[in-house]
Amino acid sequence: MTEPKALSQIRVVLSRPSHPGNIGAAARAMKTMGLSRLYLVSPRDFPHPEAMTRASGATDVLENAVVCDSLAEALAGTVQALALTSRHRELCAPPRWLPEAASELLQLAEDSEVAVVFGNETFGLTNEEVAQCQRTVTIPANAEYASLNLGSAVQVIAWELRRQALEGRLPALPQQFGELATHDDVERLITHFEQALTGSGFLNPEHPGRLIPRLRRLFGRAALEREEVAILRGALASLQEKS
Amino acid sequence: MTEPKALSQIRVVLSRPSHPGNIGAAARAMKTMGLSRLYLVSPRDFPHPEAMTRASGATDVLENAVVCDSLAEALAGTVQALALTSRHRELCAPPRWLPEAASELLQLAEDSEVAVVFGNETFGLTNEEVAQCQRTVTIPANAEYASLNLGSAVQVIAWELRRQALEGRLPALPQQFGELATHDDVERLITHFEQALTGSGFLNPEHPGRLIPRLRRLFGRAALEREEVAILRGALASLQEKS
C-alpha cells in the first residue's frame, strides 16, 4: 500500500499550544495516519522532553516541525486552511462538518499545499485566526460532551483524511486460510448428515421437515473449507460407530 | 441531532488494560463519540484516580463500567464482536479493514448488542481472545509507524462508528449570515465596475477582453451578499469621485 500523495501536502498547524505533551501526542497521531508536516505557532514550551516522550516513535515529526511567530507565516503557500471550531462565529468562513471538509481539502491537496489549524487547548482559535482560514470544520461529536483533547482532535481529523485518501485503494485482506470445499464435497457431507441422522432417529425420512435445507443454508453461508468438511465427516462417522 | 440508537448497543471491551490512564482516555474518547458502554476484563488497576482524571467529563462512563473476570463474560449477549488486531493470525475470524468492519457492526447494532475488543497495551489480544470474536478489524495505519496508543485506537474506531451512524443525518450548517444579493443587484454592480474602470482607463470599451466575464464568474462563485454588493459599490463610487 503506497502512501497517498495528498497526505504529504497537508500541514497540521497548532496555534499557541500550552502543553508540550499535547504537541507530542499530535505528532504521534499524525505519523500513524501518514501526515508529517507539523507547524507550531508560538508554542509555550518547545522543544521539550515531554513532547518527545509522548511522540513515542514519531520524534522525527517533532524534529522537522516548523516553529512560526504567526499563523500567517504557517499558512504561507497554502491554498486552503481549515480552522477547527466547535461553535459558529459571526462573519467567518463557510462552516463544514468534518467529512465534507476533509473531502474538499483532499481534492486541493492533490496539487497544492493545504492546512488544518488547531487552536490553544483552553481558548481555541481567536476570531482573527479563524478569519485567515477559508473554511471552518466541526467534528460532529456528542452534543452532551464534545470535548476532545488536542491530540484526540488531531487523531480524528488525521484518520478522516487518511480514510478518504485510501478510499477504494485498500488492498484486499486474505479472507481464507484453507482451500474451499467444492459443491460436491458439501453435497456428500449433507448426504452423510442425512444418513447419520436417519440412523440416529433425529431425521424421519417420511417427514423430513426443514432440517436438511437449513443445514445446506448454514454450510453455504459459512463457505466451508475442505478440511472442515473432512473434520465434520470424521466426527459424524465416529458418532455413527458409537450408536 | 438525536443520537443514533445503534451507538447505544455497542460495547467497548478493554481486555487486561495495564494503565488506568488509558482506561480514562478510552472513556473520554467513547463519550465524545456517543458510546457509553465500557467493559473491563481483569484491569490491573481499577478504579483509580488517574482513570478519573484522564476521563475528564466522562467519569460517568467509568462509574458505569462493567468489570469482568473473562472476555466470555464481557461478550455474553452480543451477536458480533470485532477484535482489534494489527497483524494476521492463523485460523482466526475473517479480517476486515476498519470502514467495512464498522459498517457490518452497525447494521447488527440496530437490533442487537455488539462489541469491539481491545487488547493489552503491550501484548494485544491472545489467540484465545481473538478466537472468541467473529471478525478481526485492522486500522489501515501508516505501515512505517502504525502504533496508536489505546486511547487513540478507541478514538479512531469510535469516530468511524459515529461517522457512519450519522451518515446522511447531519443537519445542514448555516452557510450564510447575511441576505444573498439578487441577480439584478449583481448585474448593477458589474455595470458599475464597467463604468468606473472605463472612466479610469483600466477597461477599453473597444477591446474589453475578458475582464468583465471574469468579474462576473468571481462574483457568481462567491455568492455575494446584499451588504457586500453595497460595500463594493460604495468603494467604487468613492474611487470614482477621487479620480
PDB file of C-alpha atoms in Angstrom, chain B:
ATOM      1  CA  MET B   1     -29.290  15.973  16.217  1.00  0.00           C
ATOM      2  CA  THR B   2     -30.565  12.888  18.067  1.00  0.00           C
ATOM      3  CA  GLU B   3     -28.011  10.253  18.975  1.00  0.00           C
ATOM      4  CA  PRO B   4     -28.214   7.151  16.741  1.00  0.00           C
ATOM      5  CA  LYS B   5     -29.706   4.162  18.586  1.00  0.00           C
ATOM      6  CA  ALA B   6     -27.086   1.754  17.198  1.00  0.00           C
ATOM      7  CA  LEU B   7     -24.327   3.517  19.168  1.00  0.00           C
ATOM      8  CA  SER B   8     -26.062   2.672  22.442  1.00  0.00           C
ATOM      9  CA  GLN B   9     -25.774  -1.039  21.651  1.00  0.00           C
ATOM     10  CA  ILE B  10     -22.016  -1.081  21.138  1.00  0.00           C
ATOM     11  CA  ARG B  11     -19.809  -2.279  23.998  1.00  0.00           C
ATOM     12  CA  VAL B  12     -16.180  -1.207  24.171  1.00  0.00           C
ATOM     13  CA  VAL B  13     -14.259  -4.050  25.820  1.00  0.00           C
ATOM     14  CA  LEU B  14     -10.739  -3.441  27.133  1.00  0.00           C
ATOM     15  CA  SER B  15      -9.055  -6.723  27.925  1.00  0.00           C
ATOM     16  CA  ARG B  16      -6.447  -6.659  30.704  1.00  0.00           C
ATOM     17  CA  PRO B  17      -5.529  -2.961  30.401  1.00  0.00           C
ATOM     18  CA  SER B  18      -2.349  -2.139  32.350  1.00  0.00           C
ATOM     19  CA  HIS B  19      -2.589   1.633  32.746  1.00  0.00           C
ATOM     20  CA  PRO B  20      -5.563   3.277  34.446  1.00  0.00           C
ATOM     21  CA  GLY B  21      -4.830   6.475  32.488  1.00  0.00           C
ATOM     22  CA  ASN B  22      -5.625   4.623  29.280  1.00  0.00           C
ATOM     23  CA  ILE B  23      -8.947   3.456  30.700  1.00  0.00           C
ATOM     24  CA  GLY B  24      -9.805   7.094  31.411  1.00  0.00           C
ATOM     25  CA  ALA B  25      -8.695   8.196  27.937  1.00  0.00           C
ATOM     26  CA  ALA B  26     -10.824   5.436  26.386  1.00  0.00           C
ATOM     27  CA  ALA B  27     -13.851   6.586  28.405  1.00  0.00           C
ATOM     28  CA  ARG B  28     -13.385  10.175  27.218  1.00  0.00           C
ATOM     29  CA  ALA B  29     -12.912   9.069  23.595  1.00  0.00           C
ATOM     30  CA  MET B  30     -16.084   6.972  23.842  1.00  0.00           C
ATOM     31  CA  LYS B  31     -18.279   9.667  25.336  1.00  0.00           C
ATOM     32  CA  THR B  32     -17.266  12.339  22.814  1.00  0.00           C
ATOM     33  CA  MET B  33     -18.436   9.949  20.090  1.00  0.00           C
ATOM     34  CA  GLY B  34     -21.667   8.928  21.821  1.00  0.00           C
ATOM     35  CA  LEU B  35     -20.579   5.499  23.111  1.00  0.00           C
ATOM     36  CA  SER B  36     -21.244   4.742  26.758  1.00  0.00           C
ATOM     37  CA  ARG B  37     -20.901   1.011  27.489  1.00  0.00           C
ATOM     38  CA  LEU B  38     -17.433   0.218  28.771  1.00  0.00           C
ATOM     39  CA  TYR B  39     -16.468  -3.346  29.799  1.00  0.00           C
ATOM     40  CA  LEU B  40     -13.159  -4.042  31.533  1.00  0.00           C
ATOM     41  CA  VAL B  41     -11.766  -7.569  31.645  1.00  0.00           C
ATOM     42  CA  SER B  42      -9.378  -8.038  34.581  1.00  0.00           C
ATOM     43  CA  PRO B  43      -7.982  -4.482  34.627  1.00  0.00           C
ATOM     44  CA  ARG B  44      -4.734  -4.211  36.602  1.00  0.00           C
ATOM     45  CA  ASP B  45      -5.716  -1.029  38.465  1.00  0.00           C
ATOM     46  CA  PHE B  46      -9.328  -0.031  38.540  1.00  0.00           C
ATOM     47  CA  PRO B  47     -10.930   2.063  39.904  1.00  0.00           C
ATOM     48  CA  HIS B  48      -8.017   4.502  40.047  1.00  0.00           C
ATOM     49  CA  PRO B  49      -7.743   8.306  40.393  1.00  0.00           C
ATOM     50  CA  GLU B  50      -5.695   8.593  37.192  1.00  0.00           C
ATOM     51  CA  ALA B  51      -8.511   6.996  35.213  1.00  0.00           C
ATOM     52  CA  MET B  52     -10.904   9.603  36.630  1.00  0.00           C
ATOM     53  CA  THR B  53      -8.542  12.472  35.764  1.00  0.00           C
ATOM     54  CA  ARG B  54      -7.989  11.353  32.189  1.00  0.00           C
ATOM     55  CA  ALA B  55     -11.703  10.690  31.694  1.00  0.00           C
ATOM     56  CA  SER B  56     -12.307  14.406  32.306  1.00  0.00           C
ATOM     57  CA  GLY B  57     -16.051  14.943  31.690  1.00  0.00           C
ATOM     58  CA  ALA B  58     -16.636  11.233  31.014  1.00  0.00           C
ATOM     59  CA  THR B  59     -16.382   9.937  34.579  1.00  0.00           C
ATOM     60  CA  ASP B  60     -19.942   8.589  34.264  1.00  0.00           C
ATOM     61  CA  VAL B  61     -18.657   6.116  31.661  1.00  0.00           C
ATOM     62  CA  LEU B  62     -16.119   4.878  34.231  1.00  0.00           C
ATOM     63  CA  GLU B  63     -18.684   4.738  37.004  1.00  0.00           C
ATOM     64  CA  ASN B  64     -20.970   2.611  34.844  1.00  0.00           C
ATOM     65  CA  ALA B  65     -18.154   0.384  33.562  1.00  0.00           C
ATOM     66  CA  VAL B  66     -18.712  -3.364  33.946  1.00  0.00           C
ATOM     67  CA  VAL B  67     -15.708  -5.192  35.369  1.00  0.00           C
ATOM     68  CA  CYS B  68     -15.482  -8.840  34.261  1.00  0.00           C
ATOM     69  CA  ASP B  69     -13.246 -11.828  35.010  1.00  0.00           C
ATOM     70  CA  SER B  70     -13.213 -13.127  31.450  1.00  0.00           C
ATOM     71  CA  LEU B  71     -13.786 -11.999  27.894  1.00  0.00           C
ATOM     72  CA  ALA B  72     -16.597 -14.539  27.611  1.00  0.00           C
ATOM     73  CA  GLU B  73     -18.392 -12.691  30.425  1.00  0.00           C
ATOM     74  CA  ALA B  74     -17.934  -9.336  28.679  1.00  0.00           C
ATOM     75  CA  LEU B  75     -19.261 -10.713  25.391  1.00  0.00           C
ATOM     76  CA  ALA B  76     -22.266 -12.590  26.790  1.00  0.00           C
ATOM     77  CA  GLY B  77     -25.365 -11.368  24.956  1.00  0.00           C
ATOM     78  CA  THR B  78     -23.519  -9.909  21.955  1.00  0.00           C
ATOM     79  CA  VAL B  79     -24.101 -11.229  18.424  1.00  0.00           C
ATOM     80  CA  GLN B  80     -20.856  -9.948  16.930  1.00  0.00           C
ATOM     81  CA  ALA B  81     -17.524  -8.899  18.402  1.00  0.00           C
ATOM     82  CA  LEU B  82     -14.692  -7.241  16.491  1.00  0.00           C
ATOM     83  CA  ALA B  83     -11.171  -7.942  17.737  1.00  0.00           C
ATOM     84  CA  LEU B  84      -8.701  -5.141  17.009  1.00  0.00           C
ATOM     85  CA  THR B  85      -5.507  -6.686  15.640  1.00  0.00           C
ATOM     86  CA  SER B  86      -2.595  -5.226  13.745  1.00  0.00           C
ATOM     87  CA  ARG B  87      -1.477  -8.460  12.093  1.00  0.00           C
ATOM     88  CA  HIS B  88      -2.964 -11.573  10.567  1.00  0.00           C
ATOM     89  CA  ARG B  89      -3.241 -14.737  12.575  1.00  0.00           C
ATOM     90  CA  GLU B  90      -3.724 -18.348  11.690  1.00  0.00           C
ATOM     91  CA  LEU B  91      -7.193 -19.825  11.976  1.00  0.00           C
ATOM     92  CA  CYS B  92      -8.882 -16.647  13.108  1.00  0.00           C
ATOM     93  CA  ALA B  93     -12.046 -14.803  12.213  1.00  0.00           C
ATOM     94  CA  PRO B  94     -12.374 -13.098   8.811  1.00  0.00           C
ATOM     95  CA  PRO B  95     -10.230  -9.927   8.775  1.00  0.00           C
ATOM     96  CA  ARG B  96     -11.726  -6.559   7.840  1.00  0.00           C
ATOM     97  CA  TRP B  97     -10.395  -3.041   7.364  1.00  0.00           C
ATOM     98  CA  LEU B  98     -11.997  -0.616   9.804  1.00  0.00           C
ATOM     99  CA  PRO B  99     -14.515   1.049   7.458  1.00  0.00           C
ATOM    100  CA  GLU B 100     -16.035  -2.263   6.365  1.00  0.00           C
ATOM    101  CA  ALA B 101     -15.952  -3.765   9.863  1.00  0.00           C
ATOM    102  CA  ALA B 102     -17.707  -0.705  11.282  1.00  0.00           C
ATOM    103  CA  SER B 103     -20.383  -0.905   8.607  1.00  0.00           C
ATOM    104  CA  GLU B 104     -21.133  -4.594   9.328  1.00  0.00           C
ATOM    105  CA  LEU B 105     -21.152  -3.998  13.076  1.00  0.00           C
ATOM    106  CA  LEU B 106     -23.517  -1.021  12.851  1.00  0.00           C
ATOM    107  CA  GLN B 107     -26.042  -2.985  10.813  1.00  0.00           C
ATOM    108  CA  LEU B 108     -26.201  -5.614  13.561  1.00  0.00           C
ATOM    109  CA  ALA B 109     -26.226  -2.934  16.289  1.00  0.00           C
ATOM    110  CA  GLU B 110     -29.577  -1.657  15.009  1.00  0.00           C
ATOM    111  CA  ASP B 111     -31.262  -4.695  16.600  1.00  0.00           C
ATOM    112  CA  SER B 112     -28.683  -6.431  18.769  1.00  0.00           C
ATOM    113  CA  GLU B 113     -25.779  -5.919  21.131  1.00  0.00           C
ATOM    114  CA  VAL B 114     -22.290  -5.966  19.653  1.00  0.00           C
ATOM    115  CA  ALA B 115     -18.746  -5.277  20.867  1.00  0.00           C
ATOM    116  CA  VAL B 116     -15.331  -4.012  19.870  1.00  0.00           C
ATOM    117  CA  VAL B 117     -12.491  -5.683  21.790  1.00  0.00           C
ATOM    118  CA  PHE B 118      -9.124  -4.045  22.514  1.00  0.00           C
ATOM    119  CA  GLY B 119      -6.156  -5.946  23.945  1.00  0.00           C
ATOM    120  CA  ASN B 120      -3.480  -5.102  26.486  1.00  0.00           C
ATOM    121  CA  GLU B 121      -1.295  -2.090  25.627  1.00  0.00           C
ATOM    122  CA  THR B 122       1.827  -4.208  25.222  1.00  0.00           C
ATOM    123  CA  PHE B 123       0.669  -7.710  24.360  1.00  0.00           C
ATOM    124  CA  GLY B 124      -2.528  -7.062  22.440  1.00  0.00           C
ATOM    125  CA  LEU B 125      -5.092  -9.850  22.372  1.00  0.00           C
ATOM    126  CA  THR B 126      -4.231 -13.523  22.849  1.00  0.00           C
ATOM    127  CA  ASN B 127      -5.162 -16.011  20.132  1.00  0.00           C
ATOM    128  CA  GLU B 128      -7.757 -17.427  22.523  1.00  0.00           C
ATOM    129  CA  GLU B 129      -9.347 -13.983  22.893  1.00  0.00           C
ATOM    130  CA  VAL B 130      -9.348 -13.344  19.133  1.00  0.00           C
ATOM    131  CA  ALA B 131     -10.940 -16.763  18.619  1.00  0.00           C
ATOM    132  CA  GLN B 132     -13.965 -15.609  20.644  1.00  0.00           C
ATOM    133  CA  CYS B 133     -14.624 -12.772  18.185  1.00  0.00           C
ATOM    134  CA  GLN B 134     -16.475 -13.117  14.864  1.00  0.00           C
ATOM    135  CA  ARG B 135     -14.296 -10.643  12.960  1.00  0.00           C
ATOM    136  CA  THR B 136     -10.874  -9.071  13.310  1.00  0.00           C
ATOM    137  CA  VAL B 137     -10.567  -5.382  12.491  1.00  0.00           C
ATOM    138  CA  THR B 138      -7.430  -3.553  11.402  1.00  0.00           C
ATOM    139  CA  ILE B 139      -6.931   0.218  11.190  1.00  0.00           C
ATOM    140  CA  PRO B 140      -5.152   0.893   7.871  1.00  0.00           C
ATOM    141  CA  ALA B 141      -2.466   2.979   9.542  1.00  0.00           C
ATOM    142  CA  ASN B 142       0.883   4.098   8.114  1.00  0.00           C
ATOM    143  CA  ALA B 143       2.914   0.913   7.624  1.00  0.00           C
ATOM    144  CA  GLU B 144       6.073   2.755   8.701  1.00  0.00           C
ATOM    145  CA  TYR B 145       4.582   3.605  12.087  1.00  0.00           C
ATOM    146  CA  ALA B 146       1.239   2.081  12.924  1.00  0.00           C
ATOM    147  CA  SER B 147       1.441   2.328  16.716  1.00  0.00           C
ATOM    148  CA  LEU B 148      -1.676   4.048  18.042  1.00  0.00           C
ATOM    149  CA  ASN B 149      -1.932   4.094  21.800  1.00  0.00           C
ATOM    150  CA  LEU B 150      -5.005   2.513  23.371  1.00  0.00           C
ATOM    151  CA  GLY B 151      -6.950   5.755  23.828  1.00  0.00           C
ATOM    152  CA  SER B 152      -6.222   6.806  20.246  1.00  0.00           C
ATOM    153  CA  ALA B 153      -7.312   3.443  18.851  1.00  0.00           C
ATOM    154  CA  VAL B 154     -10.602   3.740  20.754  1.00  0.00           C
ATOM    155  CA  GLN B 155     -10.955   7.330  19.475  1.00  0.00           C
ATOM    156  CA  VAL B 156     -10.453   6.349  15.829  1.00  0.00           C
ATOM    157  CA  ILE B 157     -12.828   3.386  15.965  1.00  0.00           C
ATOM    158  CA  ALA B 158     -15.443   5.332  17.916  1.00  0.00           C
ATOM    159  CA  TRP B 159     -15.321   8.175  15.362  1.00  0.00           C
ATOM    160  CA  GLU B 160     -15.599   5.737  12.459  1.00  0.00           C
ATOM    161  CA  LEU B 161     -18.672   4.137  14.043  1.00  0.00           C
ATOM    162  CA  ARG B 162     -20.191   7.561  14.755  1.00  0.00           C
ATOM    163  CA  ARG B 163     -19.392   8.917  11.301  1.00  0.00           C
ATOM    164  CA  GLN B 164     -21.153   6.001   9.646  1.00  0.00           C
ATOM    165  CA  ALA B 165     -24.070   6.080  12.075  1.00  0.00           C
ATOM    166  CA  LEU B 166     -24.582   9.802  11.295  1.00  0.00           C
ATOM    167  CA  GLU B 167     -24.164   9.435   7.531  1.00  0.00           C
ATOM    168  CA  GLY B 168     -26.948  11.283   5.788  1.00  0.00           C
ATOM    169  CA  ARG B 169     -28.256  12.518   9.146  1.00  0.00           C
ATOM    170  CA  LEU B 170     -26.045  15.528   9.833  1.00  0.00           C
ATOM    171  CA  PRO B 171     -28.083  18.729   9.967  1.00  0.00           C
ATOM    172  CA  ALA B 172     -27.250  21.421   7.423  1.00  0.00           C
ATOM    173  CA  LEU B 173     -24.897  24.041   8.806  1.00  0.00           C
ATOM    174  CA  PRO B 174     -25.843  27.689   8.346  1.00  0.00           C
ATOM    175  CA  GLN B 175     -23.859  28.710   5.277  1.00  0.00           C
ATOM    176  CA  GLN B 176     -24.792  32.363   5.153  1.00  0.00           C
ATOM    177  CA  PHE B 177     -25.050  35.051   7.765  1.00  0.00           C
ATOM    178  CA  GLY B 178     -26.472  37.781   5.510  1.00  0.00           C
ATOM    179  CA  GLU B 179     -29.147  38.086   2.845  1.00  0.00           C
ATOM    180  CA  LEU B 180     -27.955  36.984  -0.583  1.00  0.00           C
ATOM    181  CA  ALA B 181     -27.776  39.547  -3.377  1.00  0.00           C
ATOM    182  CA  THR B 182     -30.199  39.034  -6.266  1.00  0.00           C
ATOM    183  CA  HIS B 183     -29.227  38.643  -9.898  1.00  0.00           C
ATOM    184  CA  ASP B 184     -30.074  42.263 -10.684  1.00  0.00           C
ATOM    185  CA  ASP B 185     -28.104  43.544  -7.632  1.00  0.00           C
ATOM    186  CA  VAL B 186     -25.032  41.772  -9.004  1.00  0.00           C
ATOM    187  CA  GLU B 187     -25.659  42.982 -12.575  1.00  0.00           C
ATOM    188  CA  ARG B 188     -25.865  46.577 -11.328  1.00  0.00           C
ATOM    189  CA  LEU B 189     -22.586  46.060  -9.508  1.00  0.00           C
ATOM    190  CA  ILE B 190     -20.954  44.746 -12.692  1.00  0.00           C
ATOM    191  CA  THR B 191     -22.291  47.713 -14.687  1.00  0.00           C
ATOM    192  CA  HIS B 192     -20.864  49.985 -12.007  1.00  0.00           C
ATOM    193  CA  PHE B 193     -17.469  48.270 -12.349  1.00  0.00           C
ATOM    194  CA  GLU B 194     -17.670  48.651 -16.131  1.00  0.00           C
ATOM    195  CA  GLN B 195     -18.351  52.410 -15.870  1.00  0.00           C
ATOM    196  CA  ALA B 196     -15.747  53.044 -13.196  1.00  0.00           C
ATOM    197  CA  LEU B 197     -12.991  51.095 -14.933  1.00  0.00           C
ATOM    198  CA  THR B 198     -13.814  52.633 -18.314  1.00  0.00           C
ATOM    199  CA  GLY B 199     -13.572  56.040 -16.608  1.00  0.00           C
ATOM    200  CA  SER B 200     -10.236  55.150 -15.019  1.00  0.00           C
ATOM    201  CA  GLY B 201      -8.868  53.816 -18.308  1.00  0.00           C
ATOM    202  CA  PHE B 202      -8.346  50.243 -16.995  1.00  0.00           C
ATOM    203  CA  LEU B 203     -11.107  48.962 -19.322  1.00  0.00           C
ATOM    204  CA  ASN B 204     -11.075  49.851 -23.006  1.00  0.00           C
ATOM    205  CA  PRO B 205     -14.649  49.504 -24.357  1.00  0.00           C
ATOM    206  CA  GLU B 206     -13.192  48.915 -27.863  1.00  0.00           C
ATOM    207  CA  HIS B 207     -11.159  45.948 -26.619  1.00  0.00           C
ATOM    208  CA  PRO B 208     -12.815  44.855 -23.369  1.00  0.00           C
ATOM    209  CA  GLY B 209     -11.036  41.469 -23.234  1.00  0.00           C
ATOM    210  CA  ARG B 210     -12.163  39.062 -20.525  1.00  0.00           C
ATOM    211  CA  LEU B 211     -12.197  41.468 -17.588  1.00  0.00           C
ATOM    212  CA  ILE B 212     -15.980  41.689 -17.119  1.00  0.00           C
ATOM    213  CA  PRO B 213     -16.663  37.939 -17.698  1.00  0.00           C
ATOM    214  CA  ARG B 214     -14.007  37.134 -15.095  1.00  0.00           C
ATOM    215  CA  LEU B 215     -15.508  39.517 -12.539  1.00  0.00           C
ATOM    216  CA  ARG B 216     -18.956  38.003 -13.210  1.00  0.00           C
ATOM    217  CA  ARG B 217     -17.536  34.487 -12.697  1.00  0.00           C
ATOM    218  CA  LEU B 218     -15.829  35.505  -9.444  1.00  0.00           C
ATOM    219  CA  PHE B 219     -18.956  37.164  -8.006  1.00  0.00           C
ATOM    220  CA  GLY B 220     -21.085  34.197  -9.045  1.00  0.00           C
ATOM    221  CA  ARG B 221     -18.790  31.725  -7.345  1.00  0.00           C
ATOM    222  CA  ALA B 222     -18.623  33.765  -4.168  1.00  0.00           C
ATOM    223  CA  ALA B 223     -22.434  34.048  -3.883  1.00  0.00           C
ATOM    224  CA  LEU B 224     -22.380  37.719  -2.871  1.00  0.00           C
ATOM    225  CA  GLU B 225     -24.459  39.053  -0.030  1.00  0.00           C
ATOM    226  CA  ARG B 226     -26.548  42.242  -0.418  1.00  0.00           C
ATOM    227  CA  GLU B 227     -24.348  44.043   2.063  1.00  0.00           C
ATOM    228  CA  GLU B 228     -21.189  43.056   0.198  1.00  0.00           C
ATOM    229  CA  VAL B 229     -22.643  44.484  -3.029  1.00  0.00           C
ATOM    230  CA  ALA B 230     -23.370  47.735  -1.163  1.00  0.00           C
ATOM    231  CA  ILE B 231     -19.799  47.836   0.211  1.00  0.00           C
ATOM    232  CA  LEU B 232     -18.247  47.254  -3.212  1.00  0.00           C
ATOM    233  CA  ARG B 233     -20.474  49.878  -4.874  1.00  0.00           C
ATOM    234  CA  GLY B 234     -19.684  52.404  -2.145  1.00  0.00           C
ATOM    235  CA  ALA B 235     -15.982  51.718  -2.580  1.00  0.00           C
ATOM    236  CA  LEU B 236     -16.235  52.096  -6.357  1.00  0.00           C
ATOM    237  CA  ALA B 237     -18.160  55.378  -6.011  1.00  0.00           C
ATOM    238  CA  SER B 238     -15.525  56.779  -3.635  1.00  0.00           C
ATOM    239  CA  LEU B 239     -12.725  55.832  -6.049  1.00  0.00           C
ATOM    240  CA  GLN B 240     -14.621  57.444  -8.965  1.00  0.00           C
ATOM    241  CA  GLU B 241     -15.000  60.715  -7.055  1.00  0.00           C
ATOM    242  CA  LYS B 242     -11.308  60.805  -6.281  1.00  0.00           C
ATOM    243  CA  SER B 243     -10.201  60.328  -9.888  1.00  0.00           C
TER     244      SER B 243
END
